[in-house]
CSV table of C-alpha atoms in Angstrom, one decimal:
chain,number,residue,atom,x,y,z
A,8,MET,CA,52.6,-15.7,85.0
A,9,GLY,CA,53.4,-12.1,85.4
A,10,ARG,CA,56.6,-10.4,87.2
A,11,GLN,CA,56.4,-10.4,90.6
A,12,THR,CA,55.6,-6.9,92.3
A,13,GLY,CA,58.7,-5.2,94.0
A,14,ALA,CA,57.3,-6.1,97.4
A,15,GLU,CA,56.5,-9.6,96.5
A,16,ALA,CA,60.3,-9.8,95.2
A,17,LEU,CA,61.4,-7.9,98.1
A,18,ALA,CA,59.2,-10.3,100.7
A,19,ALA,CA,61.1,-13.0,98.8
A,20,LEU,CA,64.0,-12.3,99.7
A,21,ALA,CA,63.0,-13.2,103.4
A,22,GLU,CA,62.3,-16.6,101.9
A,23,GLU,CA,65.6,-17.9,100.3
A,24,ARG,CA,67.2,-20.4,101.7
A,25,VAL,CA,70.6,-20.5,103.4
A,26,ASP,CA,73.4,-22.4,102.6
A,27,HIS,CA,77.0,-22.6,101.4
A,28,ARG,CA,77.2,-19.6,99.2
A,29,PHE,CA,76.9,-17.4,102.0
A,30,LYS,CA,80.3,-16.4,103.8
A,31,GLY,CA,80.8,-16.5,107.4
A,32,LEU,CA,77.0,-17.8,108.1
A,33,PRO,CA,76.4,-20.8,110.4
A,34,PRO,CA,76.8,-24.3,109.1
A,35,ASP,CA,73.9,-25.5,111.0
A,36,ALA,CA,71.4,-22.9,109.5
A,37,ASP,CA,71.7,-24.4,105.9
A,38,GLY,CA,67.9,-25.0,104.6
A,39,LEU,CA,66.5,-22.3,106.8
A,40,THR,CA,65.1,-19.6,105.0
A,41,VAL,CA,66.7,-16.0,105.9
A,42,ALA,CA,63.2,-14.8,108.1
A,43,GLU,CA,63.7,-18.3,109.8
A,44,LEU,CA,67.7,-17.5,110.8
A,45,ALA,CA,66.8,-14.0,111.7
A,46,ALA,CA,64.3,-14.7,114.2
A,47,GLN,CA,66.2,-17.1,116.0
A,48,ARG,CA,68.4,-13.7,116.7
A,49,ARG,CA,72.2,-15.2,116.6
A,50,ASN,CA,74.7,-13.6,118.1
A,51,LEU,CA,77.7,-12.9,116.5
A,52,PHE,CA,79.8,-13.7,119.3
A,53,ARG,CA,78.6,-16.6,121.0
A,54,ALA,CA,80.6,-19.7,119.9
A,55,ALA,CA,77.3,-22.3,120.2
A,56,ASP,CA,75.5,-19.7,117.3
A,57,GLY,CA,77.3,-20.9,115.0
A,58,PHE,CA,79.1,-17.9,112.4
A,59,THR,CA,82.4,-18.7,111.2
A,60,THR,CA,85.0,-16.4,110.0
A,61,PRO,CA,85.6,-14.2,108.4
A,62,VAL,CA,82.5,-12.6,108.6
A,63,LEU,CA,81.2,-8.5,107.5
A,64,ALA,CA,78.5,-7.1,109.7
A,65,LEU,CA,76.6,-4.1,109.4
A,66,SER,CA,75.8,-2.2,112.6
A,67,ALA,CA,72.3,-1.9,113.0
A,68,GLU,CA,72.4,1.0,115.1
A,69,ARG,CA,74.7,3.0,112.9
A,70,LEU,CA,72.8,1.9,109.4
A,71,GLU,CA,69.8,3.7,110.7
A,72,HIS,CA,71.4,6.7,112.5
A,73,ASN,CA,72.7,7.6,108.8
A,74,LEU,CA,70.0,6.7,107.0
A,75,ALA,CA,68.4,9.4,109.4
A,76,LEU,CA,71.1,11.7,109.3
A,77,MET,CA,71.1,12.1,105.3
A,78,GLU,CA,67.4,13.0,105.1
A,79,THR,CA,67.3,15.3,107.5
A,80,TYR,CA,70.5,17.1,105.7
A,81,THR,CA,68.6,17.0,102.4
A,82,VAL,CA,65.9,18.2,103.7
A,83,ARG,CA,67.2,21.3,105.3
A,84,HIS,CA,69.1,22.1,102.2
A,85,GLY,CA,66.0,21.7,99.8
A,86,LEU,CA,67.5,18.8,97.9
A,87,ALA,CA,66.1,15.7,96.2
A,88,PHE,CA,68.3,12.6,96.9
A,89,ALA,CA,68.5,9.5,94.9
A,90,PRO,CA,71.6,7.7,96.5
A,91,HIS,CA,74.1,6.0,94.1
A,92,GLY,CA,72.9,2.6,94.7
A,93,LYS,CA,76.3,0.9,93.4
A,94,THR,CA,77.4,1.3,96.7
A,95,SER,CA,75.1,-1.2,98.0
A,96,MET,CA,73.1,-3.1,95.0
A,97,ALA,CA,71.2,-4.3,98.0
A,98,PRO,CA,67.5,-3.7,97.4
A,99,GLN,CA,66.5,-4.0,100.5
A,100,LEU,CA,68.7,-0.8,101.6
A,101,PHE,CA,67.3,1.0,98.5
A,102,ARG,CA,63.6,0.3,99.8
A,103,ARG,CA,64.8,2.1,103.4
A,104,GLN,CA,66.2,5.0,101.4
A,105,ILE,CA,63.2,5.8,99.6
A,106,GLU,CA,61.6,5.2,103.2
A,107,HIS,CA,63.6,7.9,104.5
A,108,GLY,CA,62.9,10.2,101.8
A,109,ALA,CA,64.6,9.4,98.8
A,110,TRP,CA,63.5,10.5,95.3
A,111,GLY,CA,64.9,7.8,93.8
A,112,ILE,CA,68.1,5.6,93.2
A,113,THR,CA,70.9,6.3,91.1
A,114,LEU,CA,72.9,3.5,89.3
A,115,ALA,CA,75.5,3.2,86.9
A,116,VAL,CA,75.3,0.6,84.1
A,117,PRO,CA,72.4,-1.8,82.6
A,118,HIS,CA,72.5,-4.4,85.2
A,119,GLN,CA,71.9,-2.5,87.8
A,120,VAL,CA,69.1,-0.5,86.4
A,121,ARG,CA,67.4,-4.5,85.8
A,122,VAL,CA,67.3,-5.2,89.1
A,123,ALA,CA,66.4,-2.2,90.8
A,124,ARG,CA,63.2,-2.3,88.7
A,125,ALA,CA,63.0,-6.2,89.6
A,126,PHE,CA,62.4,-4.8,93.1
A,127,GLY,CA,60.3,-1.9,92.5
A,128,VAL,CA,62.0,0.9,91.8
A,129,ARG,CA,60.1,3.9,90.3
A,130,ARG,CA,62.7,6.2,90.1
A,131,ILE,CA,65.8,5.7,88.5
A,132,PHE,CA,69.0,8.4,87.5
A,133,LEU,CA,71.6,6.2,85.5
A,134,ALA,CA,74.5,8.1,85.6
A,135,ASN,CA,76.0,7.1,82.2
A,136,GLU,CA,75.6,7.6,78.7
A,137,LEU,CA,73.8,4.3,78.0
A,138,VAL,CA,74.4,3.4,74.6
A,139,ASP,CA,73.9,0.0,74.4
A,140,ALA,CA,71.3,-0.9,72.2
A,141,SER,CA,69.7,-4.2,74.1
A,142,ALA,CA,69.9,-2.1,77.1
A,143,LEU,CA,67.7,0.9,75.5
A,144,ARG,CA,64.9,-1.2,73.8
A,145,TRP,CA,65.0,-2.9,77.6
A,146,ILE,CA,64.3,0.4,78.9
A,147,ALA,CA,61.6,1.3,76.3
A,148,ALA,CA,59.9,-1.5,77.1
A,149,GLU,CA,59.7,-0.8,80.7
A,150,LEU,CA,58.6,2.9,79.8
A,151,ALA,CA,55.8,1.3,78.0
A,152,ALA,CA,55.0,-0.8,80.5
A,153,ASP,CA,54.7,1.4,83.5
A,154,PRO,CA,53.5,4.7,82.7
A,155,GLU,CA,54.8,5.6,87.1
A,156,PHE,CA,58.7,4.5,85.9
A,157,HIS,CA,60.7,7.9,85.6
A,158,PHE,CA,64.0,7.2,83.6
A,159,VAL,CA,66.9,9.6,83.3
A,160,CYS,CA,70.3,9.4,82.1
A,161,TYR,CA,73.4,11.4,80.9
A,162,VAL,CA,74.1,12.2,77.3
A,163,ASP,CA,77.6,13.6,76.9
A,164,SER,CA,78.2,13.4,72.9
A,165,VAL,CA,76.5,14.0,69.8
A,166,ARG,CA,77.8,10.4,68.6
A,167,GLY,CA,75.9,9.0,71.6
A,168,VAL,CA,72.7,10.6,70.9
A,169,GLU,CA,72.6,9.3,67.6
A,170,LEU,CA,73.2,5.7,68.4
A,171,MET,CA,70.8,6.5,71.2
A,172,ASP,CA,68.2,7.6,68.6
A,173,ALA,CA,68.7,4.5,66.5
A,174,ALA,CA,68.2,1.9,69.3
A,175,LEU,CA,65.4,3.7,70.1
A,176,HIS,CA,63.6,4.5,67.0
A,177,GLY,CA,60.2,3.6,67.0
A,178,SER,CA,59.4,3.6,70.9
A,179,GLY,CA,56.8,5.1,72.7
A,180,ARG,CA,57.7,7.6,75.8
A,181,PRO,CA,61.0,9.5,74.7
A,182,VAL,CA,63.7,8.9,76.9
A,183,ASP,CA,64.7,11.6,79.1
A,184,VAL,CA,68.7,12.5,79.2
A,185,VAL,CA,70.6,15.5,81.0
A,186,VAL,CA,73.3,16.7,79.6
A,187,GLU,CA,76.8,15.7,81.4
A,188,LEU,CA,79.3,18.1,82.2
A,189,GLY,CA,82.6,17.0,82.5
A,190,ALA,CA,85.0,17.9,85.8
A,191,GLY,CA,87.9,19.2,83.5
A,192,ASP,CA,90.2,18.1,81.2
A,193,GLY,CA,91.7,14.9,82.4
A,194,ALA,CA,88.6,14.1,84.5
A,195,ARG,CA,86.1,11.0,83.3
A,196,THR,CA,83.4,11.2,80.9
A,197,GLY,CA,81.0,14.1,80.2
A,198,VAL,CA,81.6,17.0,77.8
A,199,ARG,CA,84.6,19.1,78.0
A,200,THR,CA,83.4,23.0,77.2
A,201,GLU,CA,80.0,24.7,77.5
A,202,GLU,CA,79.6,25.0,73.6
A,203,GLU,CA,79.7,21.1,73.3
A,204,CYS,CA,76.9,21.1,75.6
A,205,LEU,CA,74.9,23.3,73.4
A,206,ALA,CA,75.4,20.9,70.7
A,207,VAL,CA,74.7,17.9,72.4
A,208,ALA,CA,71.2,20.0,73.7
A,209,ALA,CA,70.8,20.9,69.8
A,210,ALA,CA,71.2,17.2,68.8
A,211,VAL,CA,68.6,15.7,71.6
A,212,ALA,CA,66.7,18.7,70.4
A,213,ALA,CA,66.7,17.4,66.8
A,214,VAL,CA,65.5,13.9,67.5
A,215,PRO,CA,62.2,12.4,68.8
A,216,THR,CA,63.4,9.6,71.0
A,217,LEU,CA,64.8,11.7,73.3
A,218,ARG,CA,63.7,14.9,76.1
A,219,LEU,CA,66.3,16.7,77.4
A,220,VAL,CA,65.4,17.4,80.9
A,221,GLY,CA,68.3,19.3,82.5
A,222,VAL,CA,72.2,19.2,82.9
A,223,ALA,CA,74.6,17.1,86.0
A,224,GLY,CA,78.2,16.0,86.9
A,225,TYR,CA,79.9,14.5,89.2
A,226,GLU,CA,82.5,17.1,91.2
A,227,GLY,CA,84.9,14.1,92.7
A,228,GLU,CA,86.5,14.5,89.7
A,229,VAL,CA,87.8,18.0,90.0
A,230,ARG,CA,91.5,18.0,90.2
A,231,GLU,CA,93.0,19.2,92.8
A,232,ALA,CA,90.0,19.4,94.5
A,233,ASP,CA,89.4,21.8,97.3
A,234,PRO,CA,86.4,23.8,98.1
A,235,GLN,CA,87.1,26.8,95.9
A,236,ARG,CA,87.7,24.0,92.8
A,237,VAL,CA,84.6,22.3,93.5
A,238,ALA,CA,82.4,25.1,93.9
A,239,ALA,CA,84.0,26.8,90.6
A,240,TYR,CA,83.0,23.7,88.7
A,241,LEU,CA,79.4,23.5,90.5
A,242,ARG,CA,78.9,27.1,89.5
A,243,ARG,CA,79.8,26.0,85.6
A,244,LEU,CA,77.1,23.2,85.5
A,245,THR,CA,74.0,25.5,87.5
A,246,ALA,CA,75.0,28.5,84.7
A,247,LEU,CA,74.8,25.8,81.6
A,248,ALA,CA,71.2,24.6,83.0
A,249,ALA,CA,70.6,28.8,83.0
A,250,SER,CA,71.9,29.3,79.8
A,251,LEU,CA,69.8,25.9,77.9
A,252,ASP,CA,66.8,26.7,79.6
A,253,GLU,CA,67.1,30.6,78.6
A,254,ALA,CA,67.6,28.7,74.9
A,255,GLY,CA,64.8,27.2,75.6
A,256,ARG,CA,65.9,23.7,75.3
A,257,PHE,CA,63.8,22.3,78.6
A,258,ALA,CA,60.4,23.3,76.8
A,259,ASP,CA,59.2,19.7,76.6
A,260,ALA,CA,60.2,19.1,80.3
A,261,GLU,CA,57.8,19.0,83.1
A,262,GLU,CA,60.9,20.2,85.5
A,263,ILE,CA,64.4,20.9,85.1
A,264,VAL,CA,66.7,18.4,86.7
A,265,VAL,CA,70.5,19.7,88.3
A,266,SER,CA,72.3,16.8,89.4
A,267,ALA,CA,75.6,16.2,91.0
A,268,GLY,CA,76.8,15.0,94.4
A,269,GLY,CA,79.3,12.5,95.2
A,270,SER,CA,80.3,11.8,99.2
A,271,ALA,CA,83.1,13.8,99.8
A,272,TRP,CA,82.0,17.4,98.5
A,273,PHE,CA,78.3,17.0,99.4
A,274,ASP,CA,78.2,20.4,101.3
A,275,THR,CA,79.5,22.3,98.1
A,276,VAL,CA,76.9,20.6,96.6
A,277,ALA,CA,74.1,22.1,98.7
A,278,GLU,CA,75.9,25.6,98.8
A,279,VAL,CA,76.1,26.2,95.2
A,280,PHE,CA,72.7,24.5,94.3
A,281,GLY,CA,71.1,27.0,96.7
A,282,GLU,CA,72.2,29.9,94.7
A,283,LEU,CA,70.8,28.4,91.8
A,284,PRO,CA,68.3,31.4,90.1
A,285,ALA,CA,65.1,30.6,89.7
A,286,LEU,CA,64.5,29.3,86.4
A,287,SER,CA,61.9,28.9,83.8
A,288,LEU,CA,60.3,25.4,85.1
A,289,PRO,CA,60.6,24.4,88.5
A,290,VAL,CA,63.7,22.7,89.8
A,291,LEU,CA,64.9,19.3,90.7
A,292,LYS,CA,68.0,19.9,92.6
A,293,LEU,CA,69.2,16.2,92.6
A,294,LEU,CA,72.1,14.9,95.0
A,295,ARG,CA,73.5,11.2,94.5
A,296,SER,CA,75.7,10.9,97.3
A,297,GLY,CA,75.3,7.0,98.1
A,298,ALA,CA,78.2,5.6,100.4
A,299,TYR,CA,76.7,7.6,103.4
A,300,VAL,CA,74.8,4.4,103.7
A,301,SER,CA,77.5,2.5,105.4
A,302,HIS,CA,79.9,5.1,105.3
A,303,ASP,CA,83.3,4.0,106.3
A,304,ASP,CA,86.6,4.1,108.3
A,305,GLY,CA,89.0,4.8,105.4
A,306,HIS,CA,88.4,7.3,102.8
A,307,TYR,CA,85.1,9.0,103.5
A,308,ARG,CA,85.4,9.4,106.8
A,309,ARG,CA,88.8,11.5,105.7
A,310,LEU,CA,86.7,13.4,103.2
A,311,THR,CA,83.0,13.7,104.6
A,312,PRO,CA,81.1,16.9,104.3
A,313,PHE,CA,80.4,16.6,108.1
A,314,ALA,CA,83.7,16.9,108.7
A,315,ARG,CA,83.6,20.5,107.3
A,316,VAL,CA,80.5,21.3,108.7
A,317,PRO,CA,80.2,19.9,112.3
A,318,GLU,CA,76.9,21.2,113.1
A,319,GLU,CA,75.3,19.4,110.8
A,320,GLY,CA,75.9,16.0,112.6
A,321,ALA,CA,78.1,13.3,111.6
A,322,LEU,CA,77.8,9.9,109.9
A,323,GLU,CA,79.0,6.7,111.6
A,324,PRO,CA,81.0,3.8,110.0
A,325,ALA,CA,78.8,0.9,110.0
A,326,PHE,CA,80.8,-1.7,108.7
A,327,ARG,CA,83.1,-4.3,110.4
A,328,LEU,CA,84.8,-7.2,109.3
A,329,TRP,CA,85.4,-9.8,112.0
A,330,ALA,CA,88.4,-12.5,111.1
A,331,GLU,CA,90.2,-14.7,113.3
A,332,VAL,CA,94.0,-14.6,114.3
A,333,VAL,CA,95.3,-18.1,113.2
A,334,SER,CA,98.8,-17.7,113.1
A,335,ARG,CA,101.5,-16.1,115.4
A,336,PRO,CA,104.6,-17.2,114.0
A,337,ALA,CA,106.7,-14.1,115.7
A,338,PRO,CA,106.8,-11.7,118.3
A,339,GLY,CA,105.8,-8.7,115.6
A,340,GLN,CA,103.4,-10.7,113.6
A,341,ALA,CA,100.4,-12.3,113.3
A,342,PHE,CA,97.9,-13.3,110.5
A,343,ALA,CA,94.0,-12.9,110.6
A,344,ASN,CA,91.8,-15.2,108.1
A,345,ALA,CA,90.4,-12.5,106.1
A,346,GLY,CA,92.1,-11.5,102.8
A,347,LYS,CA,91.4,-9.3,99.4
A,348,ARG,CA,88.5,-11.6,98.7
A,349,ASP,CA,86.7,-10.5,101.9
A,350,ALA,CA,88.0,-7.0,102.8
A,351,ALA,CA,87.7,-3.4,100.6
A,352,TYR,CA,91.7,-2.7,99.6
A,353,ASP,CA,91.3,-0.5,96.3
A,354,LEU,CA,91.7,2.8,98.4
A,355,ASP,CA,92.8,2.1,102.3
A,356,LEU,CA,94.2,-1.4,104.2
A,357,PRO,CA,91.9,-2.3,107.0
A,358,THR,CA,92.2,-0.9,110.2
A,359,ALA,CA,92.6,-3.1,113.7
A,360,GLN,CA,89.8,-1.7,116.2
A,361,VAL,CA,89.3,-4.4,118.7
A,362,LEU,CA,90.5,-7.9,119.7
A,363,ARG,CA,87.8,-10.2,121.3
A,364,ARG,CA,88.8,-13.4,123.5
A,365,ASP,CA,86.6,-15.0,126.1
A,366,GLY,CA,83.6,-12.5,125.5
A,367,ALA,CA,85.9,-9.8,126.2
A,368,GLU,CA,86.5,-7.1,123.8
A,369,ARG,CA,89.5,-4.8,123.9
A,370,PRO,CA,91.4,-1.9,122.3
A,371,ALA,CA,93.1,-3.7,119.5
A,372,THR,CA,96.6,-1.7,120.9
A,373,GLY,CA,99.3,-2.1,119.2
A,374,VAL,CA,98.3,-3.9,116.1
A,375,THR,CA,98.5,-2.7,112.9
A,376,VAL,CA,97.5,-4.2,109.1
A,377,THR,CA,100.5,-4.0,107.0
A,378,GLY,CA,99.0,-6.1,104.2
A,379,LEU,CA,96.5,-8.1,102.7
A,380,SER,CA,96.3,-11.5,100.9
A,381,ASP,CA,94.4,-13.5,98.9
A,382,GLN,CA,92.9,-14.9,102.1
A,383,HIS,CA,95.3,-13.7,104.7
A,384,THR,CA,95.5,-10.3,106.6
A,385,TRP,CA,99.4,-9.6,107.6
A,386,LEU,CA,99.3,-7.9,111.3
A,387,ARG,CA,102.1,-6.1,112.8
A,388,THR,CA,102.0,-6.5,116.6
A,389,GLY,CA,104.0,-4.4,118.7
A,390,PRO,CA,105.1,-5.0,122.5
A,391,GLU,CA,102.0,-3.9,123.6
A,392,ALA,CA,100.3,-6.2,121.7
A,393,ASP,CA,98.1,-8.7,123.3
A,394,VAL,CA,97.1,-11.0,120.4
A,395,GLU,CA,96.7,-14.7,120.6
A,396,VAL,CA,95.7,-17.7,118.0
A,397,GLY,CA,92.0,-17.6,118.5
A,398,ASP,CA,91.0,-13.9,119.2
A,399,TRP,CA,88.3,-12.3,116.8
A,400,ILE,CA,89.5,-9.3,115.7
A,401,GLY,CA,87.3,-6.3,114.4
A,402,LEU,CA,88.5,-4.6,111.3
A,403,GLY,CA,87.4,-1.1,110.0
A,404,LEU,CA,87.2,-1.2,106.1
A,405,SER,CA,87.7,1.8,104.1
A,406,HIS,CA,85.3,2.3,100.9
A,407,PRO,CA,81.9,0.7,101.3
A,408,CYS,CA,81.8,0.3,97.2
A,409,THR,CA,83.8,-2.8,97.4
A,410,SER,CA,82.9,-4.0,100.6
A,411,PHE,CA,79.7,-4.4,99.8
A,412,ASP,CA,80.3,-6.3,96.3
A,413,LYS,CA,82.5,-9.1,98.4
A,414,TRP,CA,79.4,-10.3,100.3
A,415,GLN,CA,75.8,-11.7,98.9
A,416,LEU,CA,74.3,-12.1,102.8
A,417,ILE,CA,75.2,-9.7,105.0
A,418,PRO,CA,74.3,-9.8,108.7
A,419,VAL,CA,72.6,-6.8,110.2
A,420,ALA,CA,73.9,-6.7,114.2
A,421,GLU,CA,73.2,-4.8,116.8
A,422,ALA,CA,75.7,-3.1,119.6
A,423,ASP,CA,76.2,-6.8,121.6
A,424,GLY,CA,76.4,-8.9,118.2
A,425,THR,CA,72.5,-9.9,118.1
A,426,VAL,CA,71.8,-10.1,114.2
A,427,VAL,CA,68.1,-8.9,113.8
A,428,ASP,CA,68.1,-8.9,109.9
A,429,TYR,CA,70.4,-10.1,106.4
A,430,ILE,CA,71.0,-8.0,103.7
A,431,ARG,CA,71.5,-9.3,100.3
A,432,THR,CA,73.8,-7.7,97.4
A,433,PHE,CA,73.0,-8.3,93.8
A,434,PHE,CA,76.5,-7.8,91.9
């Protein structure tokens, strides 16, 4: 029996049985398929429908808004788009991103590539140097089996080129690579100087198993980042593309890839990539921002490029974590039943947004999250706070990359709480 097609794998997600593996879902839904549960259109807030706390939900309306906004943005600025899939690791969202015009999906490690391939993703940008021999042999087999599979990854060292070539010896199609230019001393990965980039490019040209197709980088690692420093780094990246092109290093490519773009500075990426002069081949200006899909209520909300250029639109936070107040031990203190297992906390603590009691929702006035234990949210309550045991509290989350990974099956809810879909994640 052959491997499932991507469409078949996606359809199979709807046939998965709901059970104890999935947090927050109604206990009486055990044994239903995901499709059957979604068809019931249960409501998060209706007690009879059985959702238990904590439960993470995605806003159906805000999710669609964010997908459409970035599609419009990238088209307006002449950018191709390969959103970073490690944000969600949700093949259903990969599909929706591609339906909204994405060129492909960016990933970071071999496991993520295997997930994307299992669900039919045909274009993958691996934003890492890949030197794992087993993974490279698997990539080579995927390329040989599927002429429509387009795979690109980083190289950032001559040693890396040597390891890749050794692992790929005897393979058919060469693996497409881009030289990663690091964002300065003390940044993460990437070649530190243009001279070293030229040496890496020469090493690629000397082996038959690799094909140099462009350059890439990550401006989010620029130290003391501001628009000027980020633009200066990106201009180094575009100048590197031009110099490698002038040296004939892209002679075997069909197009030249120039790629950057986290979720904090994609406006500057659009600006600088718009300045790129004509090269000898068509240029794929590839943006990789991924956190937009859910956005957040902390880190990226403060840094969103749309705050700097509001005329472009605005992303909307699509996540809300619902927990229940389980203890009110003192006038200034309360505890809810969500903790580090449920909420992102690597960059910012959750924020208390709303409270629900007896079907009515109100702002969480006077309530502040001060800490997270494994399974408790610590709440400081001011004199004006109206909080009782049994209240549901809606928490805004920071950093979607560490929100998705705590939940395997996430309800997608309309504004009134009606759940219309469930998103499966693979971390």
